[in-house]
PDB file of C-alpha atoms in Angstrom:
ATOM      1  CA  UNK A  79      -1.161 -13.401   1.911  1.00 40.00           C
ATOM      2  CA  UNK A  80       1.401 -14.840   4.799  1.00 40.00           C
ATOM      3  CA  UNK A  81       1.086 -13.952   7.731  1.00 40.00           C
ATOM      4  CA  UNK A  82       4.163 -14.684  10.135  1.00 41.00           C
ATOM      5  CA  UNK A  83       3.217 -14.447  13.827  1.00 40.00           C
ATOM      6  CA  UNK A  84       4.291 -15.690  17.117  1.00 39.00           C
ATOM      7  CA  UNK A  85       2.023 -16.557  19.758  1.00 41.00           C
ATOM      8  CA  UNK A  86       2.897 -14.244  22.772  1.00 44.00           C
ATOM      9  CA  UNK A  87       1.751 -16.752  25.291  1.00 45.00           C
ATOM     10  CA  UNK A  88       4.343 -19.418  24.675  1.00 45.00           C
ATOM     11  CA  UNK A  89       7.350 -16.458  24.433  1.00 47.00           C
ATOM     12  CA  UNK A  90       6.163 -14.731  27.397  1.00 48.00           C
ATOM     13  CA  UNK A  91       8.607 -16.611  29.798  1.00 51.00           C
ATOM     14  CA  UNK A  92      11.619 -16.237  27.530  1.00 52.00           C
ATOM     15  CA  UNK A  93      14.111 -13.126  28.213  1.00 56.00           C
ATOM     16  CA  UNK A  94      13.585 -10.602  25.339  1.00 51.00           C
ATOM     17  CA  UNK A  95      16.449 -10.884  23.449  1.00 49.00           C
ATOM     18  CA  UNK A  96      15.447 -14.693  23.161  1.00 48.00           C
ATOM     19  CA  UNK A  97      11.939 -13.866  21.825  1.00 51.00           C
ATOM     20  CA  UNK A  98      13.356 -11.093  19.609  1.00 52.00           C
ATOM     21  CA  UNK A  99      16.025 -13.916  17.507  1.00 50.00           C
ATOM     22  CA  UNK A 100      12.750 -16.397  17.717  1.00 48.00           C
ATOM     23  CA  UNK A 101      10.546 -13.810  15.783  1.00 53.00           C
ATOM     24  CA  UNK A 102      13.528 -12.814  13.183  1.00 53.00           C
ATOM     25  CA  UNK A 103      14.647 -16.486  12.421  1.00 46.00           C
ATOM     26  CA  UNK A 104      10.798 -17.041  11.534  1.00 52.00           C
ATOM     27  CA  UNK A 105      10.440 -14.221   9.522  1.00 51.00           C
ATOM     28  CA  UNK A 106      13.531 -14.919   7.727  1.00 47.00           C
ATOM     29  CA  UNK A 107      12.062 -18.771   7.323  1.00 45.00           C
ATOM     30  CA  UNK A 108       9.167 -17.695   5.538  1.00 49.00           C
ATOM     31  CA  UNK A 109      10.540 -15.515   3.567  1.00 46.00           C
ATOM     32  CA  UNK A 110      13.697 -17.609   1.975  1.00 45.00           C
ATOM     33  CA  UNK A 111      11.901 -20.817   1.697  1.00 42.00           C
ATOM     34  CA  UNK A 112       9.083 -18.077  -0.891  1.00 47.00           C
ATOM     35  CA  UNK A 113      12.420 -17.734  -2.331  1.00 46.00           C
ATOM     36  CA  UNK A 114      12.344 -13.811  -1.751  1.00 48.00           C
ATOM     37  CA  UNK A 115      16.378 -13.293  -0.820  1.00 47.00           C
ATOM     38  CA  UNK A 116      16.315  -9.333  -1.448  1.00 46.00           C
ATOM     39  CA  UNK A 117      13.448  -9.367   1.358  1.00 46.00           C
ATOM     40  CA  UNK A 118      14.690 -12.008   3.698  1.00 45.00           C
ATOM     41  CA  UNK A 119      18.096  -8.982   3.950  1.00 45.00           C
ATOM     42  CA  UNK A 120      16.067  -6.926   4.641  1.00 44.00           C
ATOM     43  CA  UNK A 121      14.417  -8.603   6.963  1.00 44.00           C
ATOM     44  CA  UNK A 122      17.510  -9.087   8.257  1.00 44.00           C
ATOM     45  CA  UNK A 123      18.929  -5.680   8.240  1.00 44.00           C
ATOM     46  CA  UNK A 124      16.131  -3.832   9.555  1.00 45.00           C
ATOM     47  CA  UNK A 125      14.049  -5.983  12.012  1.00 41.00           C
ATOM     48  CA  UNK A 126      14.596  -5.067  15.321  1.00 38.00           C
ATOM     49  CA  UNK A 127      12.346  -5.267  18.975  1.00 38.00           C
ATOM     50  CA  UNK A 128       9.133  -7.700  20.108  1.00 36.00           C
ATOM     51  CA  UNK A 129       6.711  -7.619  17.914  1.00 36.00           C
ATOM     52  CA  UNK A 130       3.747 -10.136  17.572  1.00 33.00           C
ATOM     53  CA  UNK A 131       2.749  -9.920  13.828  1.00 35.00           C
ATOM     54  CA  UNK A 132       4.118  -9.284  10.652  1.00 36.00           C
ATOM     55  CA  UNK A 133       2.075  -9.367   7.372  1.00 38.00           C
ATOM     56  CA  UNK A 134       3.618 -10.065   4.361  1.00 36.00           C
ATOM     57  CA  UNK A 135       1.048 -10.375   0.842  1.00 40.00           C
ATOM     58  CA  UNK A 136       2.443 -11.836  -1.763  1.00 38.00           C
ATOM     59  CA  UNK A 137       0.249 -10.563  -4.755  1.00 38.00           C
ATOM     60  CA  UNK A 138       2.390 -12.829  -7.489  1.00 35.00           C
ATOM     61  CA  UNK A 139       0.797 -16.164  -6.722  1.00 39.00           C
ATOM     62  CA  UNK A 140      -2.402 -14.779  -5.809  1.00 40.00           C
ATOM     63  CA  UNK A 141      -3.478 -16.623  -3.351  1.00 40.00           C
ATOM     64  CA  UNK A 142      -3.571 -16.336   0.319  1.00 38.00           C
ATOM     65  CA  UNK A 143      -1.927 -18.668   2.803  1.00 38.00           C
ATOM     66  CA  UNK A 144      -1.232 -19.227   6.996  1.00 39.00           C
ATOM     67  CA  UNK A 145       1.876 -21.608   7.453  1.00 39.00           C
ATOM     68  CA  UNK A 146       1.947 -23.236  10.341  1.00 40.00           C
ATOM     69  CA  UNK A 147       5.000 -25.538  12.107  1.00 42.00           C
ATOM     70  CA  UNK A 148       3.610 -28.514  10.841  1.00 41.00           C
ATOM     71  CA  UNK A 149       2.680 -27.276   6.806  1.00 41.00           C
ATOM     72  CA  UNK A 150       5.174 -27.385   4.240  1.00 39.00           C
ATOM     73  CA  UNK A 151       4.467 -24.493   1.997  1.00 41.00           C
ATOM     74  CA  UNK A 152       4.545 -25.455  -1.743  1.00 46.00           C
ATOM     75  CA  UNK A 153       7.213 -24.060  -3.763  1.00 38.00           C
ATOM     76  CA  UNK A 154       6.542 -23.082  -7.672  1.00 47.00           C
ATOM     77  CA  UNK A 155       9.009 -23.629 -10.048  1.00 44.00           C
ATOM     78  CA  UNK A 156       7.765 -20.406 -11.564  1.00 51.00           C
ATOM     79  CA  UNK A 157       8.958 -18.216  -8.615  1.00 47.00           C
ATOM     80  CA  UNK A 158      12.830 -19.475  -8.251  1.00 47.00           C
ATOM     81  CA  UNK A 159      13.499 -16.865 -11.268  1.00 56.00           C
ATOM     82  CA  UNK A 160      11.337 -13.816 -10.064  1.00 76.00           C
ATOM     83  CA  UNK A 161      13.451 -10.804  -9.999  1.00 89.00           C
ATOM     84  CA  UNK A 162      12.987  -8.064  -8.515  1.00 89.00           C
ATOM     85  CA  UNK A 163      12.563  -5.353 -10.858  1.00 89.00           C
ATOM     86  CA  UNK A 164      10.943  -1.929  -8.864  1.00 92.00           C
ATOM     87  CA  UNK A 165      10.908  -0.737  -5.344  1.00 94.00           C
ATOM     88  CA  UNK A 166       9.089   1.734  -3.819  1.00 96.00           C
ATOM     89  CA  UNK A 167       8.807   2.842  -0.162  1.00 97.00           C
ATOM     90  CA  UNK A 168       5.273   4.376   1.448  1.00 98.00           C
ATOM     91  CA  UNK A 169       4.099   5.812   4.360  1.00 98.00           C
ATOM     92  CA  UNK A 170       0.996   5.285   6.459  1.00 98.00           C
ATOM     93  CA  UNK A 171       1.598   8.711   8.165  1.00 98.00           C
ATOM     94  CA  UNK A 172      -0.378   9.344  11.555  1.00 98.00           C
ATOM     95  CA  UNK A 173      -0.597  13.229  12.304  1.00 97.00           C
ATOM     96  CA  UNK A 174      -2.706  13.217  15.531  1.00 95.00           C
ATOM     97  CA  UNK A 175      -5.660  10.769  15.028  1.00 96.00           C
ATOM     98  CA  UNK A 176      -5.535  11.372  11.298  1.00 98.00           C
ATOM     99  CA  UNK A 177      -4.000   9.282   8.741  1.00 98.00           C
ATOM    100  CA  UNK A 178      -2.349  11.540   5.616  1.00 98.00           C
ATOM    101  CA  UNK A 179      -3.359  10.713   2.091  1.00 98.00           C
ATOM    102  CA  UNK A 180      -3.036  11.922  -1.372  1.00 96.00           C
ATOM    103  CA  UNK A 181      -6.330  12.204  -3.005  1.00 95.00           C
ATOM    104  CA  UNK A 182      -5.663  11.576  -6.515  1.00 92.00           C
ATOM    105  CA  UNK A 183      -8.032  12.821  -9.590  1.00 91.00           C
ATOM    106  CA  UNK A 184      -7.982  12.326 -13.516  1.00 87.00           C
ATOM    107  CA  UNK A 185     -10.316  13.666 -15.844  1.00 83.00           C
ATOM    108  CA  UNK A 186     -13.178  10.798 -16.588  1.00 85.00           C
ATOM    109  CA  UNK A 187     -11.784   8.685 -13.745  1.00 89.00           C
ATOM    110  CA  UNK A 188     -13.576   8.166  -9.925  1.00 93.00           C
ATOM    111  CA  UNK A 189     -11.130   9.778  -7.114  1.00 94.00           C
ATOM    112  CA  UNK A 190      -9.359   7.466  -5.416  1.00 96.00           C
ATOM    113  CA  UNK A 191      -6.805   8.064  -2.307  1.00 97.00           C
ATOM    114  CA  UNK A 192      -2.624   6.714  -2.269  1.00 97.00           C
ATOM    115  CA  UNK A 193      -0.240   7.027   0.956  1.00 97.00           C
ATOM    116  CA  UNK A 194       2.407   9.480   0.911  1.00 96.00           C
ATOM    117  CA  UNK A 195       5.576   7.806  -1.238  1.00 95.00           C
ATOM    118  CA  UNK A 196       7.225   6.756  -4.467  1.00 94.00           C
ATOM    119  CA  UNK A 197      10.093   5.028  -6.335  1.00 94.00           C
ATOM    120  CA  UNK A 198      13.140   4.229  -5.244  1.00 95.00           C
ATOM    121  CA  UNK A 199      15.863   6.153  -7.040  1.00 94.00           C
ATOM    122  CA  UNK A 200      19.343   5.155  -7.729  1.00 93.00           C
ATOM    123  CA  UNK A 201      20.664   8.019  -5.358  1.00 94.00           C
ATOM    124  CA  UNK A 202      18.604   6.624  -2.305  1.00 95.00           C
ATOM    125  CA  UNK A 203      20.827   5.577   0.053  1.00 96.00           C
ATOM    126  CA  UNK A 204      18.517   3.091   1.184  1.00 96.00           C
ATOM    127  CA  UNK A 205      14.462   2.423   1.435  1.00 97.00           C
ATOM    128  CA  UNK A 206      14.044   4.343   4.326  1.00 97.00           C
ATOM    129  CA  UNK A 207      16.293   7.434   2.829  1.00 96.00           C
ATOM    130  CA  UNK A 208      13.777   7.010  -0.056  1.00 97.00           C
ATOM    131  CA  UNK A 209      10.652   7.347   1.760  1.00 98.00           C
ATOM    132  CA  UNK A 210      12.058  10.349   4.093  1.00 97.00           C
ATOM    133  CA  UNK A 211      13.072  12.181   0.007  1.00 96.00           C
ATOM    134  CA  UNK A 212       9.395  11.363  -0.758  1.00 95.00           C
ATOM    135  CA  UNK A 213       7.571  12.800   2.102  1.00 96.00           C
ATOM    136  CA  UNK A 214       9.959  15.858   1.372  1.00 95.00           C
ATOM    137  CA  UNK A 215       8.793  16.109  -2.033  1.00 94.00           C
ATOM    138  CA  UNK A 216       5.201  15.697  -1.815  1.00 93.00           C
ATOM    139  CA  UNK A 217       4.585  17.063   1.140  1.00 95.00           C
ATOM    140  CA  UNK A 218       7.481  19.936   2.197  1.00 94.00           C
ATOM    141  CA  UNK A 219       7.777  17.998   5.046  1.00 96.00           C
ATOM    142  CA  UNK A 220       9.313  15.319   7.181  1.00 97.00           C
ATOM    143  CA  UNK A 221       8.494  11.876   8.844  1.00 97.00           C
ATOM    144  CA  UNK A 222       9.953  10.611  12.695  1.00 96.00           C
ATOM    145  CA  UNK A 223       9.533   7.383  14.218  1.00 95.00           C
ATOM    146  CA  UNK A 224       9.325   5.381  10.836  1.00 96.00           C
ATOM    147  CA  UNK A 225       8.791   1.510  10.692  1.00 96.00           C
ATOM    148  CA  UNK A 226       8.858  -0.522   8.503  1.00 96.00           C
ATOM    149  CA  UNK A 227       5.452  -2.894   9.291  1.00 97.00           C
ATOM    150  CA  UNK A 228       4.129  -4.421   5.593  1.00 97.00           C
ATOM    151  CA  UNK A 229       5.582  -5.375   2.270  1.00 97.00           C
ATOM    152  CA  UNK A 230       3.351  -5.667  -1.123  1.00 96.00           C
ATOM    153  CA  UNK A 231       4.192  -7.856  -4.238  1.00 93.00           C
ATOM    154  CA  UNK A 232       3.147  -7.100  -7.619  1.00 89.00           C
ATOM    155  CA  UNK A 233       3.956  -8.791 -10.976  1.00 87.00           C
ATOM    156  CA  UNK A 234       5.864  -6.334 -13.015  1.00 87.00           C
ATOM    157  CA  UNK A 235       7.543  -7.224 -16.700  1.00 86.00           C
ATOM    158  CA  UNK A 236      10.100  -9.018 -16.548  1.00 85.00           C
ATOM    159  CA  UNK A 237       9.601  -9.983 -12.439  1.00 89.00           C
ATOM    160  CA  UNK A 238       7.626  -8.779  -9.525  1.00 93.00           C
ATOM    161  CA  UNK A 239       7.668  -5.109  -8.205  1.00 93.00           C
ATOM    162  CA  UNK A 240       8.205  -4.555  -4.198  1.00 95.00           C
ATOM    163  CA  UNK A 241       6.466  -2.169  -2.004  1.00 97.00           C
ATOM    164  CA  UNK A 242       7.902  -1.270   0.825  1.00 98.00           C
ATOM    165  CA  UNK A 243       5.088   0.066   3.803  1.00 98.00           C
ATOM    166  CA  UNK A 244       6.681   1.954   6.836  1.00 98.00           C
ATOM    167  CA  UNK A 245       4.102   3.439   9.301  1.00 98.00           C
ATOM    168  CA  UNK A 246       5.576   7.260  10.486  1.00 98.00           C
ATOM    169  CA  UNK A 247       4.419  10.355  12.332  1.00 97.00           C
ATOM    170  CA  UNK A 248       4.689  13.022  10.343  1.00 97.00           C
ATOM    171  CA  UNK A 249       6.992  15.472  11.656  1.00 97.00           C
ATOM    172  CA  UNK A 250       6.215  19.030   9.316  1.00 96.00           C
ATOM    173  CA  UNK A 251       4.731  20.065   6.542  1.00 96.00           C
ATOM    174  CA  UNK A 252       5.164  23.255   4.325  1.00 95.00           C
ATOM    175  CA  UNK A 253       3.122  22.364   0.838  1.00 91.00           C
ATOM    176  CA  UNK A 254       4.593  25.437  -0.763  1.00 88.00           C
ATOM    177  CA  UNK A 255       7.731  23.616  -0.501  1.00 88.00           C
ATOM    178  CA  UNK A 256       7.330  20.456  -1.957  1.00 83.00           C
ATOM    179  CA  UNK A 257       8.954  19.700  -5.238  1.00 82.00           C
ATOM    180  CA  UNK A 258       7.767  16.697  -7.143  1.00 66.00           C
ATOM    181  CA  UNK A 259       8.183  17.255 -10.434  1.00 65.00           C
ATOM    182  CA  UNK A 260       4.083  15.699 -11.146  1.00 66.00           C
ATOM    183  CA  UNK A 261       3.319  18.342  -9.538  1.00 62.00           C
ATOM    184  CA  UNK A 262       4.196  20.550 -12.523  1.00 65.00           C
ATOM    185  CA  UNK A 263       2.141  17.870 -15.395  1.00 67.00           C
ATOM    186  CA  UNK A 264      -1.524  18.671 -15.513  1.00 65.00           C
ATOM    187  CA  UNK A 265      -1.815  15.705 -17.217  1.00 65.00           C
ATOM    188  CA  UNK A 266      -1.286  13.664 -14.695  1.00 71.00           C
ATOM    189  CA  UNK A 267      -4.494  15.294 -12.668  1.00 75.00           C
ATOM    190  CA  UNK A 268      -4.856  16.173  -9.127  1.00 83.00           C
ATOM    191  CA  UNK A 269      -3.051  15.604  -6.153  1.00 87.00           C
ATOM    192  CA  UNK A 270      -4.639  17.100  -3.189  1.00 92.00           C
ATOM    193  CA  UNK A 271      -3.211  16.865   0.502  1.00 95.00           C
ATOM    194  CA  UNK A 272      -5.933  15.622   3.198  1.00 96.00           C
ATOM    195  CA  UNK A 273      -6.317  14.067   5.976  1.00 97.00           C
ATOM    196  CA  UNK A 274      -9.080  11.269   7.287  1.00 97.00           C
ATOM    197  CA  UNK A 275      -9.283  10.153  10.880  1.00 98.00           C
ATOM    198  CA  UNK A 276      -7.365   6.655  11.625  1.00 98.00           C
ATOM    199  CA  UNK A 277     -10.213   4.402  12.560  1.00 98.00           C
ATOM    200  CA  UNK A 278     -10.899   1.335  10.362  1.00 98.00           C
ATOM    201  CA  UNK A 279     -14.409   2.996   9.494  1.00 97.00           C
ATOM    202  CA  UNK A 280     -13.394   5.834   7.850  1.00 98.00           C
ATOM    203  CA  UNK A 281     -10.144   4.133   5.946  1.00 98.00           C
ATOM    204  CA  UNK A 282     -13.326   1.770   4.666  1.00 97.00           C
ATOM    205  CA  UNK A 283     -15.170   4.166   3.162  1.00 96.00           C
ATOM    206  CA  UNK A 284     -12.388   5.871   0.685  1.00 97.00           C
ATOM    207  CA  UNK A 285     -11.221   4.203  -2.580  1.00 96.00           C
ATOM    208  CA  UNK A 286      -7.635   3.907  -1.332  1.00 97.00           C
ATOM    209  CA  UNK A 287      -5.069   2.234  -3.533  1.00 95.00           C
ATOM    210  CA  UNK A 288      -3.790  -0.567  -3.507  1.00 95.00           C
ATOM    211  CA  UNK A 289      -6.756  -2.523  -1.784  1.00 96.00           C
ATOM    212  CA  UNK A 290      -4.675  -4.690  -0.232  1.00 96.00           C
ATOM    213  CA  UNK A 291      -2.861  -1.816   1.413  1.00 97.00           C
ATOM    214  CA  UNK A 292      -6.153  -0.845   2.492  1.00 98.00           C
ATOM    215  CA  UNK A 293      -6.830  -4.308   3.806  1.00 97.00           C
ATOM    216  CA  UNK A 294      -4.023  -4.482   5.735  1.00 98.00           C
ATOM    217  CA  UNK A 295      -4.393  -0.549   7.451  1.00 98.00           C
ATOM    218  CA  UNK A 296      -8.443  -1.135   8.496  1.00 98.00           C
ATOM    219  CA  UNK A 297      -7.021  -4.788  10.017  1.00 97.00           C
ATOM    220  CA  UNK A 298      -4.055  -3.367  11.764  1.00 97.00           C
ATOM    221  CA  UNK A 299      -5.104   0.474  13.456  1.00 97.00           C
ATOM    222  CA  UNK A 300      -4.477   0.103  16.897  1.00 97.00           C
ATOM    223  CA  UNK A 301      -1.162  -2.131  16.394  1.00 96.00           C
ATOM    224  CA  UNK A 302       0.001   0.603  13.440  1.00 97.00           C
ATOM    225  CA  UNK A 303      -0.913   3.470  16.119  1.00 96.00           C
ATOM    226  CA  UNK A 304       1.427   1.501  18.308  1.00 95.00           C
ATOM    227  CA  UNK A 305       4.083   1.371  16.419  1.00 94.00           C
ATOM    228  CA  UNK A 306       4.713   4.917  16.013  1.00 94.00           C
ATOM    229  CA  UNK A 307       4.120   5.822  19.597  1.00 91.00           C
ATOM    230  CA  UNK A 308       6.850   3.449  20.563  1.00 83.00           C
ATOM    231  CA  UNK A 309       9.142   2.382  17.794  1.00 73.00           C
ATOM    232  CA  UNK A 310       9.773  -0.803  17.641  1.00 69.00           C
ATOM    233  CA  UNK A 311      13.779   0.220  18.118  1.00 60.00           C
ATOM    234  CA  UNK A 312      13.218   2.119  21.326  1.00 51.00           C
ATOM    235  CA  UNK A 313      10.669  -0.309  22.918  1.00 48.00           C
TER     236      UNK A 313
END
């Protein structure tokens, strides 16, 4: 895992706007010298406002990593051809104090839990245009205040798979009008609508998928929280 941060005591002097290009030229530092160029644009495209931390996990290397100003992170020769090959686009969606999940069942198999989201489709006008179609169709409903706060890597064939993690407040909610067409294959087993309150102890004690998505929520409540009270945008 990287994680790109920026101590607030030595920016605290510095007009905003100032801090706010230090922050994205680090990001974008990280990320092009892992040789990630689709996520460095988007970086670029979408970051916006203060913030103090940004977690990126990098499940392709498997291994886990702080840089620092004086560390030289080593490059693989293996990455320079990793392609990106799927996206998908999730929510951690606050309604309240409660954090919405998907509890997921299969015959033979242990429940586990999944945030609200899916695959980006060619007709998605963008990530964020695919998560809002996949609150829609899971949940009848709709999302305000979405961020985009984590990113996930995941070897795929042929390349590595990107998940793209926007915190929300969910907006509505009408199950009877949600559309997703798993919804209609009972082989694919349950998918049941709840809700479990947003502290770090009670995120602990579910199976929710993947762990490192987990790891990242139970680390990060009252910043997450945060971010959807004040956007990042607005702040």
């Amino acid at each position: 895992m990287l994680i790109l941060s920026t101590r607030r005591s030595s920016l605290v002097s510095c007009p905003v706007h100032l801090r706010i290009a230090f922050i994205q030229v680090r990001l974008l530092y990280w990320v092009e010298i892992s040789h990630n160029r689709s996520v460095a644009q988007l970086i670029q495209h979408r970051f916006s406002g203060d913030a103090a931390v940004v977690r990126f996990h990098r499940a392709v290397d498997g291994e886990s990593m702080a840089p620092s100003p004086d560390r030289t992170l080593p490059i693989k020769e293996d990455s320079m051809s990793q392609v990106i090959k799927k996206r998908s686009a999730r929510a951690i969606l606050l309604d309240g104090d409660d954090l919405v999940l998907i509890r997921r069942t299969r015959p033979g198999q242990a429940p586990y839990w999944v945030t609200v989201g899916g695959g980006i489709e060619p007709d998605d006008f963008d990530v964020e245009a695919a998560l809002h179609r996949e609150i829609s169709e899971e949940l009848g409903g709709t999302a305000t205040n979405t961020q985009l706060v984590h990113l996930i890597t995941d070897t795929v064939e042929g390349g590595v798979g990107v998940q793209h993690i926007f915190a929300a407040r969910l907006g509505s909610m009408d199950l009877e009008q949600r559309t997703g067409a798993e919804f209609d294959r009972p082989e694919r087993g349950g998918y049941e609508v709840v809700r479990v309150p947003f502290t770090a102890q009670a995120v602990k004690k579910i199976s929710l998928m993947p762990p490192s998505l987990q790891e990242f929520i139970t680390a990060n409540i009252e910043a997450i929280r945060s971010v959807v009270e004040q956007p990042v945008s607005s702040a």
